[in-house]
mmCIF file of C-alpha atoms in Angstrom:
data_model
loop_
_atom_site.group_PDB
_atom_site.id
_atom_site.type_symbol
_atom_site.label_atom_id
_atom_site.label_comp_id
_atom_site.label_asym_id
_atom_site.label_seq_id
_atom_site.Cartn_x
_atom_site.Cartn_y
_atom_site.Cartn_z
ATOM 1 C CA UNK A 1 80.531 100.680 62.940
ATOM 2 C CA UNK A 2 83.925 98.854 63.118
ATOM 3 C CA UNK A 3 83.667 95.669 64.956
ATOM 4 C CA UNK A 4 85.952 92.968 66.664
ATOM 5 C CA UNK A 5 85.571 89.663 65.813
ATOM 6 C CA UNK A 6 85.324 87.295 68.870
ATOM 7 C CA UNK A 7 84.737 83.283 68.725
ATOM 8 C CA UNK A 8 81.885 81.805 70.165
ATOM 9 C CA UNK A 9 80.774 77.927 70.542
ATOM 10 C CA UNK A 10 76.779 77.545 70.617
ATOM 11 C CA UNK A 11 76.157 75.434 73.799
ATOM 12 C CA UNK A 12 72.702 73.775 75.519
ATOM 13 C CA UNK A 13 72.110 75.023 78.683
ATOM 14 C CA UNK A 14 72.208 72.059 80.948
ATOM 15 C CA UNK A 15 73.176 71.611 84.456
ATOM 16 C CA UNK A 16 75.797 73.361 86.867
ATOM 17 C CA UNK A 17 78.611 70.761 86.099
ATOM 18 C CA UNK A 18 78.479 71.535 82.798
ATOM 19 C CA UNK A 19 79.364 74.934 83.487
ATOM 20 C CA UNK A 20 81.786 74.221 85.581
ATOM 21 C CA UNK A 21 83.752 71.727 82.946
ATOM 22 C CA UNK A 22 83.283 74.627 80.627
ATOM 23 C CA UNK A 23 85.806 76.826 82.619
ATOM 24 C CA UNK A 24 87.661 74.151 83.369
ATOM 25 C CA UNK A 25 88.372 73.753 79.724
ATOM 26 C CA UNK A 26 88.742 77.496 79.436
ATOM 27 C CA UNK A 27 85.812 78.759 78.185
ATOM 28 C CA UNK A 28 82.649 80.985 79.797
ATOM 29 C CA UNK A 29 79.265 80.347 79.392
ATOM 30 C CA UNK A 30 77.749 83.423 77.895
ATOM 31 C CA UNK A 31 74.522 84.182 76.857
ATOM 32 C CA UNK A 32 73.487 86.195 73.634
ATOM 33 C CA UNK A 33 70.089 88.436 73.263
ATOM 34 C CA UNK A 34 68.641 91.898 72.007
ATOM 35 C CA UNK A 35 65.768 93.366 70.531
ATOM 36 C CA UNK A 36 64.814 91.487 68.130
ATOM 37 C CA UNK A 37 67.371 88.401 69.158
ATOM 38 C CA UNK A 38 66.575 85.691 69.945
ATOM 39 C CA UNK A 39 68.713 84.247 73.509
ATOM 40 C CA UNK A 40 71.519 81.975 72.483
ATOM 41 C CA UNK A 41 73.287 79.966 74.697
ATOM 42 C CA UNK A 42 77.464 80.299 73.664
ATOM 43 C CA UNK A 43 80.428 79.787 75.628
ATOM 44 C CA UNK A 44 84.120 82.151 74.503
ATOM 45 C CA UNK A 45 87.469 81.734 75.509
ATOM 46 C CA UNK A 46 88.220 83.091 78.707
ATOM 47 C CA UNK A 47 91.675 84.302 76.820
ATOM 48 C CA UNK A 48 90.145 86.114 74.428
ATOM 49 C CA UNK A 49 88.044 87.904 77.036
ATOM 50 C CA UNK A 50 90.920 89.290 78.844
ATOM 51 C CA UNK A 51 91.667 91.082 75.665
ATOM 52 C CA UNK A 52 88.241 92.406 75.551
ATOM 53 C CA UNK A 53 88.123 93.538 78.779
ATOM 54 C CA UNK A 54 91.405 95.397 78.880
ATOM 55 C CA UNK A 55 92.063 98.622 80.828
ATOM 56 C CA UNK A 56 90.114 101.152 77.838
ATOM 57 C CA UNK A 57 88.643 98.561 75.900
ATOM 58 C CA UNK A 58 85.583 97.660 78.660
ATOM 59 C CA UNK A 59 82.786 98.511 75.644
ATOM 60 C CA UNK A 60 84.517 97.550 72.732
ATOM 61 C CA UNK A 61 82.287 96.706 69.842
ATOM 62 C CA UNK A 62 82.573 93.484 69.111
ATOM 63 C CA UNK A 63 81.203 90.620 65.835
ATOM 64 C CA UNK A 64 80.180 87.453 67.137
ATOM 65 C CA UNK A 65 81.264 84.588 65.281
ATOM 66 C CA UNK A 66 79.216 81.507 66.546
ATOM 67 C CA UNK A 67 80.236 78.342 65.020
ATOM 68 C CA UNK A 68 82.011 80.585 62.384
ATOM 69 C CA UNK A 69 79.121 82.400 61.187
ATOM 70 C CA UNK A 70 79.484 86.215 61.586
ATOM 71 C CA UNK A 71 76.563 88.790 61.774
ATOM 72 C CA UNK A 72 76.129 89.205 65.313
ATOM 73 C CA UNK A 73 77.235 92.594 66.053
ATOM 74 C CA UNK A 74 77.336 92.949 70.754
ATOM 75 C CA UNK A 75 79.415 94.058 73.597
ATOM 76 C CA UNK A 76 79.904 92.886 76.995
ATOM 77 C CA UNK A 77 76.721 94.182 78.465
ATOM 78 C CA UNK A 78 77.445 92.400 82.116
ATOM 79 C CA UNK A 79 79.290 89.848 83.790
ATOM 80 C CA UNK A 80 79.848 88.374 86.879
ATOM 81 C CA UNK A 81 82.941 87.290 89.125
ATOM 82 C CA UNK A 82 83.928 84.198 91.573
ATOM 83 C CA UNK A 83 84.089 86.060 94.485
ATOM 84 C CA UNK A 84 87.224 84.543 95.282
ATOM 85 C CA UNK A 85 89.325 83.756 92.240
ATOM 86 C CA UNK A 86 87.896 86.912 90.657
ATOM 87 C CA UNK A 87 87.775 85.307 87.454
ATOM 88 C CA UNK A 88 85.112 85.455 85.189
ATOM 89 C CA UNK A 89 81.708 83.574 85.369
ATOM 90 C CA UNK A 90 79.306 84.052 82.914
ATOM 91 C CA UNK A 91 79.073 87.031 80.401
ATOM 92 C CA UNK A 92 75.804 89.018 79.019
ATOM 93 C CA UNK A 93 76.342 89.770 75.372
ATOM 94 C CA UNK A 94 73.549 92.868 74.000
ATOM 95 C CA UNK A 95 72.887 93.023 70.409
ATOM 96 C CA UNK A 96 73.872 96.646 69.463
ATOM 97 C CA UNK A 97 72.786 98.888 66.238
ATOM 98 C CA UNK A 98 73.929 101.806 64.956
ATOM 99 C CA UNK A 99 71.138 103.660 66.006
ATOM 100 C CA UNK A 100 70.132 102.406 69.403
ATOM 101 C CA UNK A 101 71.285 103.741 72.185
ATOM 102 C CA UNK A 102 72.483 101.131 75.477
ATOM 103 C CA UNK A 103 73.250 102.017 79.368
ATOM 104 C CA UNK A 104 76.450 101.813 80.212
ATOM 105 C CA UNK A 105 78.604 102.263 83.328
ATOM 106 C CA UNK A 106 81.487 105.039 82.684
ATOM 107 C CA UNK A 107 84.092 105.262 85.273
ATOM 108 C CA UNK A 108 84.514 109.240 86.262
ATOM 109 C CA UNK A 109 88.277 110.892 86.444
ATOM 110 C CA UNK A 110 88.535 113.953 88.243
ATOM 111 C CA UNK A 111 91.638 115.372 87.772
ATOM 112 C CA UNK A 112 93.570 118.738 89.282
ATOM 113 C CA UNK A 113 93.967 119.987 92.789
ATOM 114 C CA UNK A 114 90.682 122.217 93.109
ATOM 115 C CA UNK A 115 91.734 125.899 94.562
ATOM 116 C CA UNK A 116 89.180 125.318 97.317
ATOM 117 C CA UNK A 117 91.514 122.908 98.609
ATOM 118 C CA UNK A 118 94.652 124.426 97.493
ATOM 119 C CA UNK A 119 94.095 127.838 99.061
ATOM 120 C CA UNK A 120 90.849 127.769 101.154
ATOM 121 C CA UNK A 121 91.121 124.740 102.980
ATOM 122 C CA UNK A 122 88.490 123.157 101.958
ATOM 123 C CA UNK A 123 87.759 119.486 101.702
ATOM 124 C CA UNK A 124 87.085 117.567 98.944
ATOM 125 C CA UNK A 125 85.515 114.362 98.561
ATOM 126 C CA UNK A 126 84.425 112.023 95.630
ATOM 127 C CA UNK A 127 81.186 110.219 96.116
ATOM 128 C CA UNK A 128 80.525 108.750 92.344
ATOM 129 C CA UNK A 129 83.398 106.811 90.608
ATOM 130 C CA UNK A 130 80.964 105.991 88.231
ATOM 131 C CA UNK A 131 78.374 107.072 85.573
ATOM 132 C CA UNK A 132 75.244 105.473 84.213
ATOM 133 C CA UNK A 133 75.082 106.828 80.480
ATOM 134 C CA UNK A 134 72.765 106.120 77.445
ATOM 135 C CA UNK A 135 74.892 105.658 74.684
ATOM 136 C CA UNK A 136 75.325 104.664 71.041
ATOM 137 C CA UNK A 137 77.342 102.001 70.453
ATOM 138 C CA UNK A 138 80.148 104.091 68.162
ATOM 139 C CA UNK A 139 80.118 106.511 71.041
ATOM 140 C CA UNK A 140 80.663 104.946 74.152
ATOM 141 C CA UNK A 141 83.561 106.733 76.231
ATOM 142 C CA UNK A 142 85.925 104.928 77.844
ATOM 143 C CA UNK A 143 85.990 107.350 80.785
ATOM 144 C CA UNK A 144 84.490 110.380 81.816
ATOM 145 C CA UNK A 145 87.718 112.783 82.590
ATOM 146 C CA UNK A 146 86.750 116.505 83.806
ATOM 147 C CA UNK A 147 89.793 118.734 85.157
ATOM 148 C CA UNK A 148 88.271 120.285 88.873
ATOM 149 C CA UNK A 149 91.088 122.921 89.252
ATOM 150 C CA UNK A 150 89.262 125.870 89.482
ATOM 151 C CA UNK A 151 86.465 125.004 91.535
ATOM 152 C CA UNK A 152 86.182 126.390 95.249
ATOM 153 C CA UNK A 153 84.885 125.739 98.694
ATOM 154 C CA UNK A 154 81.193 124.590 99.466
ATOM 155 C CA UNK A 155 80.299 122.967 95.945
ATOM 156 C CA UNK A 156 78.761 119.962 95.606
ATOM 157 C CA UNK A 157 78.742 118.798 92.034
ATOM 158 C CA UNK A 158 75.761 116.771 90.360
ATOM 159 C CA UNK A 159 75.898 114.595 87.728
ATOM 160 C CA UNK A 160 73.401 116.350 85.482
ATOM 161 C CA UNK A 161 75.900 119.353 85.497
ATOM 162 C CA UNK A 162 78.730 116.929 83.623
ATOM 163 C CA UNK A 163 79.236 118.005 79.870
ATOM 164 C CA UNK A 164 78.796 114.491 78.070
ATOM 165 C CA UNK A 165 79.977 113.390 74.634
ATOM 166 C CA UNK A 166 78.146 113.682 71.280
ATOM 167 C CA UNK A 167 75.887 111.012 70.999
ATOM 168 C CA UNK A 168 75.466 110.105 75.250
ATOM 169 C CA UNK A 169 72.940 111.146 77.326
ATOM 170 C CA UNK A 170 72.419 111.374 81.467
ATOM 171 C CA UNK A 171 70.877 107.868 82.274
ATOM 172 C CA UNK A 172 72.270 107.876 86.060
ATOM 173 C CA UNK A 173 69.730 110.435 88.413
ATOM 174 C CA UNK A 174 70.436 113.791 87.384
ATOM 175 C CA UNK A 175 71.090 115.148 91.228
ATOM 176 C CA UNK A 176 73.587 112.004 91.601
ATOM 177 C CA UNK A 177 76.471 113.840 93.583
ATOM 178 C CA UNK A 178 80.024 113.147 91.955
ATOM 179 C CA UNK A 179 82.045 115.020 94.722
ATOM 180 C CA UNK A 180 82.017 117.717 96.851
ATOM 181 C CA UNK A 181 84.422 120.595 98.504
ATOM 182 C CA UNK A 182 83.129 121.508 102.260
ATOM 183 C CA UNK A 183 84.448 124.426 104.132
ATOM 184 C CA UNK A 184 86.191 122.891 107.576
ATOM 185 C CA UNK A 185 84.422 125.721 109.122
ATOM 186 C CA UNK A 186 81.199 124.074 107.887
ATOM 187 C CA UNK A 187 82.290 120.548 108.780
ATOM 188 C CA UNK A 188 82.917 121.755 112.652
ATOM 189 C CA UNK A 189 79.336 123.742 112.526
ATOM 190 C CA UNK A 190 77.398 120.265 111.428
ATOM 191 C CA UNK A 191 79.382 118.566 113.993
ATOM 192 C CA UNK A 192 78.389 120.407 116.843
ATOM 193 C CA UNK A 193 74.725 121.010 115.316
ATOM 194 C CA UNK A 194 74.871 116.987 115.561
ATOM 195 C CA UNK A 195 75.737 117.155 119.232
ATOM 196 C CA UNK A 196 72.991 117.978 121.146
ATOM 197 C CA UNK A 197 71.033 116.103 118.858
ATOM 198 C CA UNK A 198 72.588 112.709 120.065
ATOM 199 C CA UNK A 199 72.527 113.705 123.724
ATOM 200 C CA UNK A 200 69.532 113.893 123.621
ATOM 201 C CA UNK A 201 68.757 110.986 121.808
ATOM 202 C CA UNK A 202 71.062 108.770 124.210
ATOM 203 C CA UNK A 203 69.183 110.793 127.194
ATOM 204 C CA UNK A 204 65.939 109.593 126.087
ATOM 205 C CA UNK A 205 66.927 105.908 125.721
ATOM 206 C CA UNK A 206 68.199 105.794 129.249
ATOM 207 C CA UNK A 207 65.337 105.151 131.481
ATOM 208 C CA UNK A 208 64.008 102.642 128.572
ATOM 209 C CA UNK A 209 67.211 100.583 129.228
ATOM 210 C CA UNK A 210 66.875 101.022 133.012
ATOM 211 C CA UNK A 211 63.063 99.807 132.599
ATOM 212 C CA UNK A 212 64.406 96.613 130.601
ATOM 213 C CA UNK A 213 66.913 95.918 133.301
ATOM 214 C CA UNK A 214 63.889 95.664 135.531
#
């Protein structure tokens, strides 16, 4: 398992200020656990984070240094955002193993113009950009990319029908729709099945409203 080395500073978790001087200096407040790990409170440069998390590089398998002493094999298991600035909070680090698998979040690629749109008008539409997979750490895919050229009209495509890597497995629910291709002829048939449904339903409320008016 080929690692990246990343710095880390051990820190004592104290109050929100000291966060905050933390960033201000650069650095994130992370925290460090696993099975079998102990939580350690560390902080890493903020600019050696943005390397991490480069476009393609999201999982990369990374070697802890904490006050210089490697050994601590992780990646990036979460992290959160100012919802303003963007910029990055605090940082989960998960102790990783050969042999264990993690869940990760895999963005999905769809590529190709399918024929059911192409020549039988149909409409397609993507309803999962992402993927929750169980994964070793030496096998975690960057993205899931699946060409959707030859499918047709009125499919609807599940995520326990995606052909996954060596070494991944399904952790998202199997009947987790990742896009679907609807007939317009279909679309106008639900539409006016939905109709009469809501006249009715706005017929019904009527008197009720008159009654509050009352």
């Amino acid at each position: 398992m080929e690692l990246t080395k990343l710095a880390a500073t051990s820190r004592v978790l104290g109050k929100s200020r000291d966060n905050a001087r933390l960033r201000k200096a650069g650095q994130i407040p992370a925290v460090y656990y696993g099975k079998g790990q102990e939580s350690v409170n560390i902080s890493v440069s903020a600019i050696d984070v943005r390397k991490v998390l480069a476009p393609g590089k999201r999982y990369t398998l990374l070697d802890l240094e904490i006050d210089g002493k490697a050994g601590n094999p992780a990646v990036i298991y979460n992290y959160q955002k100012d919802a303003i600035t963007q910029a990055i909070t605090h940082i989960d680090f998960i102790k990783i193993s050969d042999d264990s698998k993690i869940k990760v979040r895999v963005p999905v690629k769809l590529t190709g113009l399918p024929v059911g749109v192409k020549t039988q008008g149909g409409v397609f539409s993507q309803e999962s950009r992402y993927i929750y997979l169980a994964a070793k750490p030496g096998f975690i895919p960057t993205v899931l990319e699946m060409d959707i050229s030859a499918f047709e009209t009125n499919v609807t495509f599940y995520a326990k029908s995606f052909k996954l890597p060596e070494g991944c497995e399904l952790a998202s629910l199997p009947r987790t729709v990742i896009f679907t291709i609807t007939s317009k002829s279909k679309k106008k048939d639900e539409a006016a099945e939905a109709a009469p449904a809501a006249a009715a339903a706005a017929a019904a409320a009527a008197p009720a409203a008159a009654e509050e008016k009352k």
